[in-house]
CSV table of C-alpha atoms in Angstrom, one decimal:
chain,number,residue,atom,x,y,z
A,1154,ALA,CA,-4.6,-0.7,-10.8
A,1155,GLY,CA,-6.6,-3.3,-12.9
A,1156,SER,CA,-10.5,-3.3,-12.2
A,1157,THR,CA,-10.8,-1.8,-8.7
A,1158,PRO,CA,-12.6,1.0,-7.9
A,1159,ARG,CA,-10.9,4.7,-7.5
A,1160,GLU,CA,-11.9,5.0,-4.5
A,1161,LEU,CA,-10.6,1.8,-2.8
A,1162,LEU,CA,-7.1,2.5,-4.3
A,1163,LEU,CA,-4.4,3.5,-1.6
A,1164,ASP,CA,-2.7,6.8,-1.7
A,1165,ALA,CA,1.0,6.8,-0.4
A,1166,ASN,CA,0.3,8.2,2.7
A,1167,ASP,CA,-2.3,5.5,3.6
A,1168,VAL,CA,0.5,3.1,2.9
A,1169,SER,CA,2.8,5.0,5.2
A,1170,ALA,CA,0.1,4.4,7.6
A,1171,ILE,CA,-0.9,0.9,7.4
A,1172,LEU,CA,2.8,0.3,7.3
A,1173,GLY,CA,4.3,2.6,10.2
A,1174,LEU,CA,7.0,3.4,8.1
A,1175,PRO,CA,7.9,7.2,6.7
A,1176,TYR,CA,6.2,8.6,3.3
A,1177,ASN,CA,9.1,9.2,2.1
A,1178,ARG,CA,10.6,5.8,2.0
A,1179,VAL,CA,7.1,4.6,1.0
A,1180,LEU,CA,7.8,6.3,-2.5
A,1181,THR,CA,11.1,5.2,-2.2
A,1182,LEU,CA,9.6,1.4,-2.7
A,1183,ILE,CA,7.1,2.6,-5.2
A,1184,ARG,CA,9.7,3.8,-7.4
A,1185,SER,CA,12.1,1.0,-7.3
A,1186,GLY,CA,8.8,-1.5,-8.0
A,1187,GLU,CA,8.7,-2.8,-4.8
A,1188,ILE,CA,5.1,-1.3,-4.3
A,1189,ARG,CA,3.7,-1.7,-7.6
A,1190,ALA,CA,1.7,1.8,-7.6
A,1191,ALA,CA,0.0,3.5,-11.0
A,1192,ARG,CA,0.2,7.2,-11.3
A,1193,ILE,CA,-3.6,9.0,-11.6
A,1194,GLY,CA,-3.3,13.3,-11.3
A,1195,GLY,CA,0.3,13.0,-10.3
A,1196,THR,CA,-1.1,11.4,-7.4
A,1197,TYR,CA,0.9,7.4,-6.9
A,1198,ARG,CA,-2.7,5.1,-6.7
A,1199,ILE,CA,-1.7,1.6,-5.0
A,1200,ASP,CA,-4.3,-1.6,-5.3
A,1201,PRO,CA,-4.4,-2.9,-2.1
A,1202,ASP,CA,-3.8,-6.4,-3.5
A,1203,ALA,CA,-0.4,-4.7,-5.0
A,1204,LEU,CA,-0.2,-4.0,-1.0
A,1205,ASN,CA,-0.9,-7.4,-0.2
A,1206,SER,CA,1.8,-8.7,-2.7
A,1207,TYR,CA,4.8,-6.7,-1.2
A,1208,LEU,CA,3.1,-7.8,2.2
A,1209,ALA,CA,3.9,-11.0,1.4
A,1210,ARG,CA,7.2,-10.7,-0.2
A,1211,GLN,CA,8.3,-9.2,3.4
A,1212,GLY,CA,6.8,-12.6,5.2
A,1213,LEU,CA,4.3,-10.1,6.7
A,1214,PRO,CA,0.3,-10.1,7.4
A,1215,ARG,CA,-1.7,-9.3,4.8
A,1216,LEU,CA,-3.3,-6.0,4.8
A,1217,VAL,CA,-6.8,-7.1,5.8
A,1218,GLU,CA,-4.9,-9.0,8.6
A,1219,ARG,CA,-3.3,-5.9,9.6
A,1220,ILE,CA,-6.9,-3.4,9.7
A,1221,GLU,CA,-8.2,-5.6,11.7
A,1222,HIS,CA,-5.8,-6.0,14.4
A,1223,VAL,CA,-5.6,-2.4,14.4
A,1224,GLU,CA,-9.4,-2.3,15.0
A,1225,ARG,CA,-9.6,-4.8,18.0
């Protein structure tokens, strides 16, 4: 996760909600390496930059753009 503070990292539940995908699908994407994650205390943690990389590869809007859309 590099230098991102732990409180700014996402977990699989966060990613599931953001992407609108089932939790188990998110775990599959993490385990396959499609979404880069680290295990911290037995929990997968995802750096927002790693999620943005996945979104870009899928041709989808970046995380910030997705959050701004939801907040409107």
